[in-house]
Tab-separated table of C-alpha atoms and ligand atoms in Angstrom:
chain	number	residue	atom	x	y	z
A	1	MET	CA	0.000	0.000	0.000
A	2	HIS	CA	1.390	3.346	-0.920
A	3	PHE	CA	-0.033	6.857	-1.254
A	4	ARG	CA	2.728	8.978	-2.684
A	5	SER	CA	2.047	10.062	-6.221
A	6	LEU	CA	5.289	11.991	-6.582
A	7	PRO	CA	8.578	10.369	-5.582
A	8	ALA	CA	11.079	12.568	-3.773
A	9	ALA	CA	13.518	12.162	-6.664
A	10	ALA	CA	11.107	13.874	-9.045
A	11	LEU	CA	11.106	16.894	-6.759
A	12	LEU	CA	14.843	17.165	-6.916
A	13	LEU	CA	14.818	17.231	-10.678
A	14	THR	CA	12.331	20.059	-11.077
A	15	SER	CA	14.489	23.097	-10.664
A	16	ALA	CA	12.623	26.293	-11.438
A	17	GLN	CA	9.203	24.815	-10.812
A	18	HIS	CA	6.537	26.136	-8.543
A	19	ALA	CA	6.586	23.231	-6.206
A	20	SER	CA	4.837	25.134	-3.437
A	21	ALA	CA	1.920	25.935	-5.692
A	22	GLN	CA	1.993	22.382	-7.033
A	23	PHE	CA	1.658	21.046	-3.490
A	24	GLY	CA	-1.083	23.488	-2.638
A	25	PHE	CA	0.955	24.796	0.274
A	26	GLU	CA	0.554	28.389	1.160
A	27	TRP	CA	3.218	29.844	3.224
A	28	GLU	CA	5.689	32.632	3.207
A	29	PHE	CA	9.013	32.670	4.957
A	30	THR	CA	9.308	35.572	7.383
A	31	TYR	CA	11.840	36.327	10.055
A	32	PRO	CA	10.145	36.705	13.455
A	33	ASP	CA	9.736	40.166	14.839
A	34	CYS	CA	12.124	40.252	17.780
A	35	VAL	CA	11.798	44.024	18.201
A	36	ASN	CA	8.104	44.928	18.289
A	37	GLY	CA	6.173	41.657	18.359
A	38	PRO	CA	5.132	39.572	21.381
A	39	LEU	CA	8.280	37.461	20.887
A	40	ALA	CA	10.492	40.421	21.783
A	41	SER	CA	9.893	39.797	25.475
A	42	ASN	CA	10.830	36.102	25.157
A	43	ALA	CA	14.443	35.114	25.845
A	44	VAL	CA	14.600	33.427	22.413
A	45	CYS	CA	15.334	36.916	21.113
A	46	ASP	CA	18.158	37.499	23.608
A	47	THR	CA	21.272	37.238	21.445
A	48	SER	CA	23.560	37.196	24.492
A	49	ALA	CA	22.062	33.935	25.810
A	50	SER	CA	23.185	30.464	24.692
A	51	SER	CA	21.337	28.846	21.798
A	52	ALA	CA	20.143	26.056	24.126
A	53	ASP	CA	18.698	28.553	26.640
A	54	ARG	CA	17.044	30.551	23.879
A	55	ALA	CA	15.397	27.454	22.421
A	56	ALA	CA	14.256	26.336	25.871
A	57	ALA	CA	12.636	29.725	26.549
A	58	LEU	CA	10.689	29.560	23.297
A	59	VAL	CA	9.411	26.048	23.918
A	60	LYS	CA	8.525	26.770	27.550
A	61	ALA	CA	6.237	29.601	26.465
A	62	MET	CA	4.544	27.635	23.669
A	63	PRO	CA	0.956	26.452	24.247
A	64	LEU	CA	0.613	22.649	24.026
A	65	LYS	CA	-1.818	22.765	21.085
A	66	ASP	CA	0.742	24.737	19.057
A	67	LYS	CA	3.489	22.252	19.926
A	68	PHE	CA	1.627	19.465	18.094
A	69	ARG	CA	1.567	21.449	14.856
A	70	ASN	CA	5.211	22.440	15.090
A	71	LEU	CA	6.649	18.939	15.055
A	72	VAL	CA	6.137	18.535	11.304
A	73	ASP	CA	7.621	20.232	8.259
A	74	ARG	CA	4.692	22.582	7.601
A	75	SER	CA	4.961	23.930	11.106
A	76	ASN	CA	2.221	26.299	12.029
A	77	GLY	CA	4.076	28.566	14.459
A	78	SER	CA	2.187	30.110	17.345
A	79	ARG	CA	-0.141	33.047	17.055
A	80	SER	CA	-0.078	33.933	20.761
A	81	LEU	CA	3.733	33.792	20.843
A	82	GLY	CA	4.157	35.723	17.603
A	83	LEU	CA	6.032	32.810	16.028
A	84	ALA	CA	5.587	32.619	12.247
A	85	ARG	CA	4.769	29.489	10.280
A	86	TYR	CA	7.805	27.734	8.883
A	87	GLU	CA	8.229	25.123	6.128
A	88	TRP	CA	11.185	22.878	6.957
A	89	TRP	CA	11.272	21.227	3.535
A	90	SER	CA	13.535	23.154	1.180
A	91	GLU	CA	15.900	21.429	-1.262
A	92	ALA	CA	19.311	22.291	-2.715
A	93	LEU	CA	20.954	19.106	-4.002
A	94	HIS	CA	23.062	20.804	-6.662
A	95	GLY	CA	21.582	24.281	-6.410
A	96	VAL	CA	18.461	25.770	-4.791
A	97	ALA	CA	15.651	23.558	-6.104
A	98	GLY	CA	11.887	23.258	-6.403
A	99	SER	CA	10.386	21.991	-3.141
A	100	PRO	CA	7.551	22.972	-0.805
A	101	GLY	CA	9.764	25.518	0.969
A	102	VAL	CA	11.190	27.170	-2.142
A	103	ASN	CA	9.110	29.720	-4.005
A	104	PHE	CA	10.507	30.721	-7.411
A	105	SER	CA	8.995	33.735	-9.130
A	106	GLU	CA	7.463	33.481	-12.600
A	107	SER	CA	10.207	35.520	-14.253
A	108	GLY	CA	13.062	37.879	-13.515
A	109	ASP	CA	14.704	38.010	-10.080
A	110	TYR	CA	14.318	34.796	-8.052
A	111	SER	CA	13.000	32.837	-11.037
A	112	TYR	CA	16.060	30.558	-11.170
A	113	ALA	CA	19.169	29.456	-9.295
A	114	THR	CA	22.525	28.128	-10.443
A	115	SER	CA	22.259	24.430	-11.281
A	116	PHE	CA	25.606	22.692	-10.759
A	117	PRO	CA	26.388	19.205	-12.110
A	118	MET	CA	25.127	16.242	-10.148
A	119	PRO	CA	27.198	15.481	-7.027
A	120	ILE	CA	28.656	12.251	-8.400
A	121	LEU	CA	30.336	14.377	-11.069
A	122	PHE	CA	31.754	17.151	-8.954
A	123	SER	CA	32.874	14.634	-6.354
A	124	ALA	CA	34.736	12.817	-9.127
A	125	ALA	CA	36.881	15.898	-9.715
A	126	PHE	CA	38.721	14.828	-6.524
A	127	ASP	CA	39.122	18.525	-5.778
A	128	ASP	CA	37.808	19.372	-2.328
A	129	GLN	CA	38.376	23.094	-2.705
A	130	LEU	CA	36.117	22.986	-5.773
A	131	VAL	CA	33.484	21.120	-3.734
A	132	GLU	CA	33.665	23.795	-1.039
A	133	ASP	CA	33.426	26.614	-3.599
A	134	ILE	CA	30.344	25.077	-5.246
A	135	ALA	CA	28.701	24.625	-1.842
A	136	THR	CA	29.546	28.224	-0.891
A	137	THR	CA	27.756	29.466	-4.004
A	138	ILE	CA	24.741	27.276	-3.262
A	139	SER	CA	24.464	28.573	0.304
A	140	THR	CA	24.867	32.183	-0.800
A	141	GLU	CA	22.010	31.780	-3.270
A	142	ALA	CA	19.974	29.891	-0.661
A	143	ARG	CA	20.436	32.730	1.788
A	144	ALA	CA	19.359	35.271	-0.827
A	145	TYR	CA	16.167	33.267	-1.339
A	146	SER	CA	15.529	33.154	2.420
A	147	ASN	CA	16.138	36.855	2.816
A	148	ALA	CA	13.579	37.480	0.085
A	149	GLY	CA	11.016	35.255	1.861
A	150	ARG	CA	11.376	32.551	-0.808
A	151	ALA	CA	13.096	29.675	1.030
A	152	GLY	CA	13.681	28.379	4.513
A	153	LEU	CA	16.981	28.392	6.376
A	154	ASP	CA	17.388	24.614	6.379
A	155	PHE	CA	17.772	22.439	3.283
A	156	PHE	CA	17.396	18.677	2.805
A	157	THR	CA	20.859	18.303	1.293
A	158	PRO	CA	23.370	16.568	0.924
A	159	ASN	CA	22.733	12.933	0.068
A	160	ILE	CA	25.828	11.135	1.400
A	161	ASN	CA	24.820	7.469	1.243
A	162	PRO	CA	27.677	5.396	-0.181
A	163	TYR	CA	26.563	4.293	-3.630
A	164	LYS	CA	27.164	0.573	-3.368
A	165	ASP	CA	24.459	-0.910	-5.539
A	166	PRO	CA	24.347	0.394	-9.135
A	167	ARG	CA	20.685	-0.598	-9.410
A	168	TRP	CA	19.830	2.275	-7.055
A	169	GLY	CA	18.216	4.990	-9.158
A	170	ARG	CA	19.613	7.882	-7.139
A	171	GLY	CA	23.328	7.164	-7.360
A	172	SER	CA	23.944	10.421	-9.223
A	173	GLU	CA	22.878	12.363	-6.107
A	174	THR	CA	25.715	10.869	-4.090
A	175	PRO	CA	29.455	11.541	-3.977
A	176	GLY	CA	30.212	7.945	-5.017
A	177	ASP	CA	30.901	4.499	-3.647
A	178	ASP	CA	33.984	5.020	-1.507
A	179	PRO	CA	33.498	5.963	2.158
A	180	PHE	CA	36.940	7.562	2.453
A	181	ARG	CA	36.333	9.761	-0.584
A	182	ILE	CA	32.875	10.674	0.723
A	183	MET	CA	34.325	11.794	4.065
A	184	GLY	CA	36.588	14.362	2.358
A	185	TYR	CA	33.744	15.498	0.133
A	186	VAL	CA	31.337	15.868	3.048
A	187	LYS	CA	33.830	17.828	5.128
A	188	HIS	CA	34.344	20.436	2.409
A	189	LEU	CA	30.768	20.475	1.183
A	190	LEU	CA	29.554	21.264	4.691
A	191	LEU	CA	32.145	24.006	5.154
A	192	GLY	CA	30.639	25.648	2.084
A	193	LEU	CA	26.980	25.010	2.859
A	194	GLU	CA	26.951	25.904	6.551
A	195	GLY	CA	29.681	28.552	6.347
A	196	GLY	CA	31.887	26.645	8.765
A	197	HIS	CA	34.545	29.316	8.866
A	198	ASN	CA	32.230	31.471	10.951
A	199	PRO	CA	31.087	29.337	13.880
A	200	PRO	CA	28.855	29.317	15.833
A	201	LEU	CA	26.634	31.163	13.356
A	202	LYS	CA	25.578	28.917	10.486
A	203	LYS	CA	24.882	30.297	7.026
A	204	MET	CA	22.222	27.631	6.547
A	205	ILE	CA	21.361	24.291	8.101
A	206	ALA	CA	22.344	21.325	5.941
A	207	THR	CA	20.608	17.968	6.380
A	208	CYS	CA	22.783	14.936	5.716
A	209	LYS	CA	20.704	12.070	4.453
A	210	HIS	CA	19.619	9.258	4.526
A	211	PHE	CA	20.616	7.708	7.857
A	212	ALA	CA	21.392	4.871	7.307
A	213	GLY	CA	22.014	1.900	5.034
A	214	TYR	CA	19.860	3.420	2.296
A	215	ASP	CA	20.604	2.480	-1.310
A	216	MET	CA	17.554	0.665	-2.643
A	217	GLU	CA	14.665	2.251	-4.536
A	218	ILE	CA	12.486	-0.512	-5.937
A	219	TRP	CA	13.507	-3.964	-7.049
A	220	ASP	CA	11.773	-7.283	-7.549
A	221	GLY	CA	8.603	-6.252	-5.739
A	222	VAL	CA	10.435	-4.651	-2.792
A	223	ILE	CA	10.123	-0.893	-2.324
A	224	ARG	CA	12.299	1.423	-0.278
A	225	TYR	CA	9.457	2.396	2.088
A	226	GLY	CA	9.280	-1.088	3.529
A	227	PHE	CA	12.745	-2.449	2.764
A	228	ASP	CA	14.578	-4.146	5.604
A	229	ALA	CA	18.329	-3.877	5.001
A	230	LEU	CA	20.186	-6.708	6.694
A	231	ILE	CA	23.596	-5.281	7.494
A	232	THR	CA	26.345	-6.839	9.582
A	233	SER	CA	27.998	-4.734	12.281
A	234	GLN	CA	31.217	-4.859	10.294
A	235	ASP	CA	29.587	-3.460	7.119
A	236	LEU	CA	27.735	-0.855	9.128
A	237	ALA	CA	30.894	0.357	10.848
A	238	GLY	CA	33.214	0.066	7.879
A	239	TYR	CA	31.024	1.079	4.955
A	240	TYR	CA	27.663	2.695	5.719
A	241	MET	CA	28.579	4.803	8.748
A	242	PRO	CA	31.879	6.634	7.999
A	243	PRO	CA	30.275	9.442	5.913
A	244	PHE	CA	27.816	10.070	8.737
A	245	GLN	CA	30.539	9.878	11.367
A	246	GLN	CA	32.374	12.651	9.511
A	247	ARG	CA	29.339	14.897	9.328
A	248	ALA	CA	28.162	14.311	12.922
A	249	ARG	CA	31.300	13.830	14.968
A	250	ASP	CA	33.707	16.026	12.997
A	251	SER	CA	31.664	18.539	10.968
A	252	LYS	CA	28.828	18.941	13.504
A	253	VAL	CA	26.215	19.314	10.803
A	254	GLY	CA	22.988	21.028	11.898
A	255	SER	CA	20.618	18.222	10.952
A	256	ILE	CA	20.349	14.689	9.635
A	257	MET	CA	17.514	12.780	7.995
A	258	CYS	CA	16.577	9.248	9.001
A	259	SER	CA	15.744	6.968	6.096
A	260	TYR	CA	12.773	4.953	4.855
A	261	ASN	CA	14.399	1.542	5.208
A	262	ALA	CA	14.723	-0.601	8.280
A	263	ILE	CA	18.075	-1.876	9.493
A	264	ASN	CA	18.003	-5.445	10.755
A	265	GLY	CA	14.272	-5.264	11.441
A	266	VAL	CA	13.975	-1.783	12.954
A	267	PRO	CA	12.787	1.155	10.785
A	268	ALA	CA	15.597	3.725	10.807
A	269	CYS	CA	13.332	6.553	12.065
A	270	ALA	CA	12.333	4.415	15.060
A	271	ASP	CA	15.816	3.092	15.788
A	272	SER	CA	17.281	4.467	19.003
A	273	TYR	CA	20.453	2.404	18.484
A	274	ILE	CA	21.521	4.376	15.421
A	275	MET	CA	19.967	7.724	16.389
A	276	ASP	CA	20.816	7.862	20.056
A	277	ASP	CA	23.539	5.342	20.926
A	278	ILE	CA	25.652	5.923	17.826
A	279	LEU	CA	24.720	9.367	16.576
A	280	ARG	CA	24.257	11.391	19.741
A	281	LYS	CA	26.257	9.436	22.314
A	282	HIS	CA	29.075	7.595	20.535
A	283	TRP	CA	29.750	10.442	18.078
A	284	ASN	CA	28.925	13.143	20.601
A	285	TRP	CA	26.776	14.980	18.048
A	286	ASN	CA	24.915	16.751	20.876
A	287	GLN	CA	27.931	18.942	21.579
A	288	PRO	CA	28.340	21.888	21.486
A	289	ASN	CA	24.734	22.346	20.263
A	290	HIS	CA	21.685	20.108	20.150
A	291	PRO	CA	21.040	19.420	16.476
A	292	TYR	CA	17.904	17.718	15.219
A	293	VAL	CA	16.859	14.690	13.205
A	294	THR	CA	14.180	15.027	10.566
A	295	SER	CA	12.437	12.089	8.914
A	296	ASP	CA	12.329	11.384	5.219
A	297	CYS	CA	8.962	12.431	3.825
A	298	ASN	CA	6.183	10.140	5.061
A	299	ALA	CA	8.713	7.759	6.645
A	300	ILE	CA	6.755	7.812	9.907
A	301	LEU	CA	3.599	6.640	8.200
A	302	ASP	CA	5.643	3.822	6.657
A	303	ILE	CA	6.515	2.530	10.118
A	304	TRP	CA	2.991	1.132	10.434
A	305	THR	CA	1.986	0.782	6.781
A	306	ASN	CA	4.905	-0.567	4.769
A	307	HIS	CA	7.054	-1.844	7.625
A	308	GLU	CA	4.136	-3.076	9.735
A	309	TYR	CA	6.414	-2.482	12.711
A	310	VAL	CA	3.541	-1.099	14.832
A	311	SER	CA	-0.203	-1.339	14.334
A	312	THR	CA	-1.506	2.246	14.580
A	313	PRO	CA	-0.457	5.703	13.319
A	314	GLU	CA	-0.243	6.900	16.942
A	315	GLU	CA	2.238	4.152	17.776
A	316	ALA	CA	4.260	5.074	14.692
A	317	ALA	CA	4.453	8.722	15.760
A	318	ALA	CA	5.420	7.745	19.308
A	319	ALA	CA	8.041	5.215	18.149
A	320	SER	CA	9.765	7.824	16.022
A	321	TYR	CA	9.821	10.806	18.407
A	322	ASN	CA	10.730	8.567	21.340
A	323	ALA	CA	13.656	7.096	19.381
A	324	GLY	CA	15.044	10.536	18.566
A	325	THR	CA	13.296	11.813	15.431
A	326	ASP	CA	12.614	15.485	16.204
A	327	GLN	CA	10.833	16.747	13.127
A	328	VAL	CA	8.666	14.838	10.673
A	329	CYS	CA	8.349	15.517	6.970
A	330	GLU	CA	4.832	14.783	5.749
A	331	VAL	CA	3.521	14.608	2.222
A	332	PHE	CA	-0.217	13.983	2.207
A	333	ASN	CA	-0.889	12.439	5.590
A	334	ARG	CA	-0.895	14.059	9.004
A	335	THR	CA	1.420	12.479	11.560
A	336	ALA	CA	-0.593	11.360	14.565
A	337	VAL	CA	1.315	13.427	17.128
A	338	GLU	CA	-1.708	14.612	19.062
A	339	GLY	CA	-3.235	11.136	19.174
A	340	ALA	CA	0.037	9.692	20.454
A	341	TYR	CA	0.038	12.267	23.236
A	342	ASP	CA	-3.632	11.699	24.100
A	343	LYS	CA	-3.061	7.953	24.363
A	344	GLY	CA	-0.113	8.456	26.689
A	345	LEU	CA	2.396	7.045	24.190
A	346	LEU	CA	4.308	10.299	23.806
A	347	SER	CA	5.178	12.589	26.709
A	348	GLU	CA	5.351	16.369	26.687
A	349	ALA	CA	9.003	16.026	27.761
A	350	VAL	CA	9.851	14.214	24.506
A	351	ILE	CA	7.820	16.739	22.497
A	352	ASP	CA	9.728	19.576	24.174
A	353	ARG	CA	13.080	17.930	23.497
A	354	ALA	CA	12.226	17.658	19.798
A	355	LEU	CA	11.063	21.281	19.612
A	356	ARG	CA	14.104	22.580	21.471
A	357	ARG	CA	16.433	20.792	19.074
A	358	GLN	CA	14.747	22.011	15.917
A	359	TYR	CA	14.423	25.632	17.041
A	360	GLU	CA	18.014	25.657	18.268
A	361	ALA	CA	19.002	25.051	14.639
A	362	LEU	CA	17.061	28.110	13.502
A	363	ILE	CA	18.632	30.131	16.311
A	364	ILE	CA	22.104	29.108	15.122
A	365	ALA	CA	21.161	30.200	11.597
A	366	GLY	CA	20.253	33.631	12.987
A	367	TYR	CA	16.487	33.337	12.531
A	368	PHE	CA	15.756	35.146	15.789
A	369	ASP	CA	18.517	37.757	15.484
A	370	PRO	CA	18.112	41.388	14.450
A	371	ALA	CA	18.936	41.813	10.755
A	372	ASP	CA	21.836	44.152	11.380
A	373	SER	CA	23.638	41.664	13.632
A	374	ASN	CA	23.754	38.919	11.004
A	375	PRO	CA	26.290	39.152	8.149
A	376	TYR	CA	24.188	36.885	5.903
A	377	ARG	CA	21.008	38.965	6.083
A	378	SER	CA	22.287	41.506	3.556
A	379	ILE	CA	22.637	38.908	0.781
A	380	GLY	CA	20.136	39.654	-1.973
A	381	TRP	CA	19.610	38.889	-5.663
A	382	ASP	CA	22.571	41.039	-6.731
B	1	NAG	C1	5.537	33.218	-3.505
B	1	NAG	O1	6.038	34.534	-3.306
B	1	NAG	C2	5.174	35.545	-3.799
B	1	NAG	C3	5.892	36.882	-3.660
B	1	NAG	O2	6.256	37.101	-2.318
B	1	NAG	C4	3.854	35.509	-3.062
B	1	NAG	O3	2.979	36.485	-3.566
B	1	NAG	C5	3.229	34.131	-3.213
B	1	NAG	O4	2.075	34.032	-2.423
B	1	NAG	C6	4.212	33.049	-2.808
B	1	NAG	N1	3.630	31.754	-3.116
B	1	NAG	C7	3.502	30.805	-2.225
B	1	NAG	C8	2.883	29.543	-2.704
B	1	NAG	O5	3.859	30.938	-1.068
B	2	NAG	C1	-2.448	27.555	12.141
B	2	NAG	O1	-2.261	28.931	12.380
B	2	NAG	C2	-3.327	29.743	11.935
B	2	NAG	C3	-2.900	31.183	12.094
B	2	NAG	O2	-2.341	31.421	13.340
B	2	NAG	C4	-4.579	29.384	12.730
B	2	NAG	O3	-5.657	30.148	12.278
B	2	NAG	C5	-4.875	27.906	12.530
B	2	NAG	O4	-5.972	27.525	13.351
B	2	NAG	C6	-3.679	27.048	12.886
B	2	NAG	N1	-3.944	25.682	12.507
B	2	NAG	C7	-3.785	24.665	13.332
B	2	NAG	C8	-4.102	23.308	12.798
B	2	NAG	O5	-3.374	24.809	14.472
B	3	NAG	C1	-3.346	9.132	3.777
B	3	NAG	O1	-3.908	10.095	2.921
B	3	NAG	C2	-4.640	9.531	1.864
B	3	NAG	C3	-5.016	10.666	0.928
B	3	NAG	O2	-5.617	11.728	1.645
B	3	NAG	C4	-5.845	8.784	2.438
B	3	NAG	O3	-6.581	8.206	1.384
B	3	NAG	C5	-5.333	7.677	3.352
B	3	NAG	O4	-6.399	7.033	3.988
B	3	NAG	C6	-4.417	8.272	4.406
B	3	NAG	N1	-3.815	7.183	5.099
B	3	NAG	C7	-3.681	7.191	6.408
B	3	NAG	C8	-2.975	6.014	6.920
B	3	NAG	O5	-4.068	8.089	7.126
């Protein structure tokens, strides 16, 4: 059983397309008003406080009913708090790309973005400075789109799965098949995307995907949404994990995306072994900030439909947030967050942890800072 009519890969290929209109989403990116609005009195706007304290202040003040609608990509904000709506799903695989969060204009300024070659090609140049320069251009254009209210501050890029199986249709999105090569690529790509030479402020939040063991689309009646990858510990440690170790432990990327597949029987987005034991504890990804995990789009629904790992949508929502998914990308179906809470499967403490992590990312990207204190806010179409 499957409900998606448009595979994620098709989205990536439509560059200057009006994906937001196509999805029927209506939203506009706006920076919150930290000067005159109700948020101004909340410590989230206090630029002298730590990002963790600022995120905690925001979440503490948020009404419970608003929390439910802010755990998914089309997050609804909070009217009483003065927090704007925010679409977490923007794409920039090899240039700012059509996606629910990106709004190209019909013509003229903001009607296109630079489209670089597919990652497998620019990775194959074996020139990490070139990789960093390409990524720097992508993030500069991304920031211009955000400043114009036409994109978010986080992007579901890069795809860093090692490309082991040539039958996988999305190999061209990846840097190749060699984990050592991918580690060098990821290091320099992230320096360019997140503006790593200017910590702790990030130019944008990159999302390394798909965690983990993901390299199967559809084959012989098996589809990626319900695929159970059987992977030995040795292959996991030696082949599938090194690119993610680089981005989490060494590059401290702002976000990662858990994948559709299961690993040894456990759907990745419900797997606390990979998301908590390895990612946050073993690799110490939680330091110095508290980055967030987003799900691939509709992956939470798949936990009960395609994987049949649990038997209700509420259990699927609870399994994912409890295991360490902090933000859920939805396509057509609502994630049953509120139901999971009402049934006592999901606590407010876990909801708050997820919200704190995701808003801390926006804080680090300067979302709640005054325009004149952020060097990236002056980037425009010129
Ligand atoms: C895209 O941006 C334009 C100009 O700001 C705005 O009028 C329009 O409503 C936006 N479209 C969507 C789908 O958000
Ligand atoms: C989303 O926010 C709008 C504007 O604040 C509000 O009218 C609407 O009821 C909210 N929707 C949900 C599902 O909370
Ligand atoms: C998902 O959405 C589709 C389309 O709206 C609907 O037909 C289907 O019943 C929904 N599935 C679940 C599990 O909610």
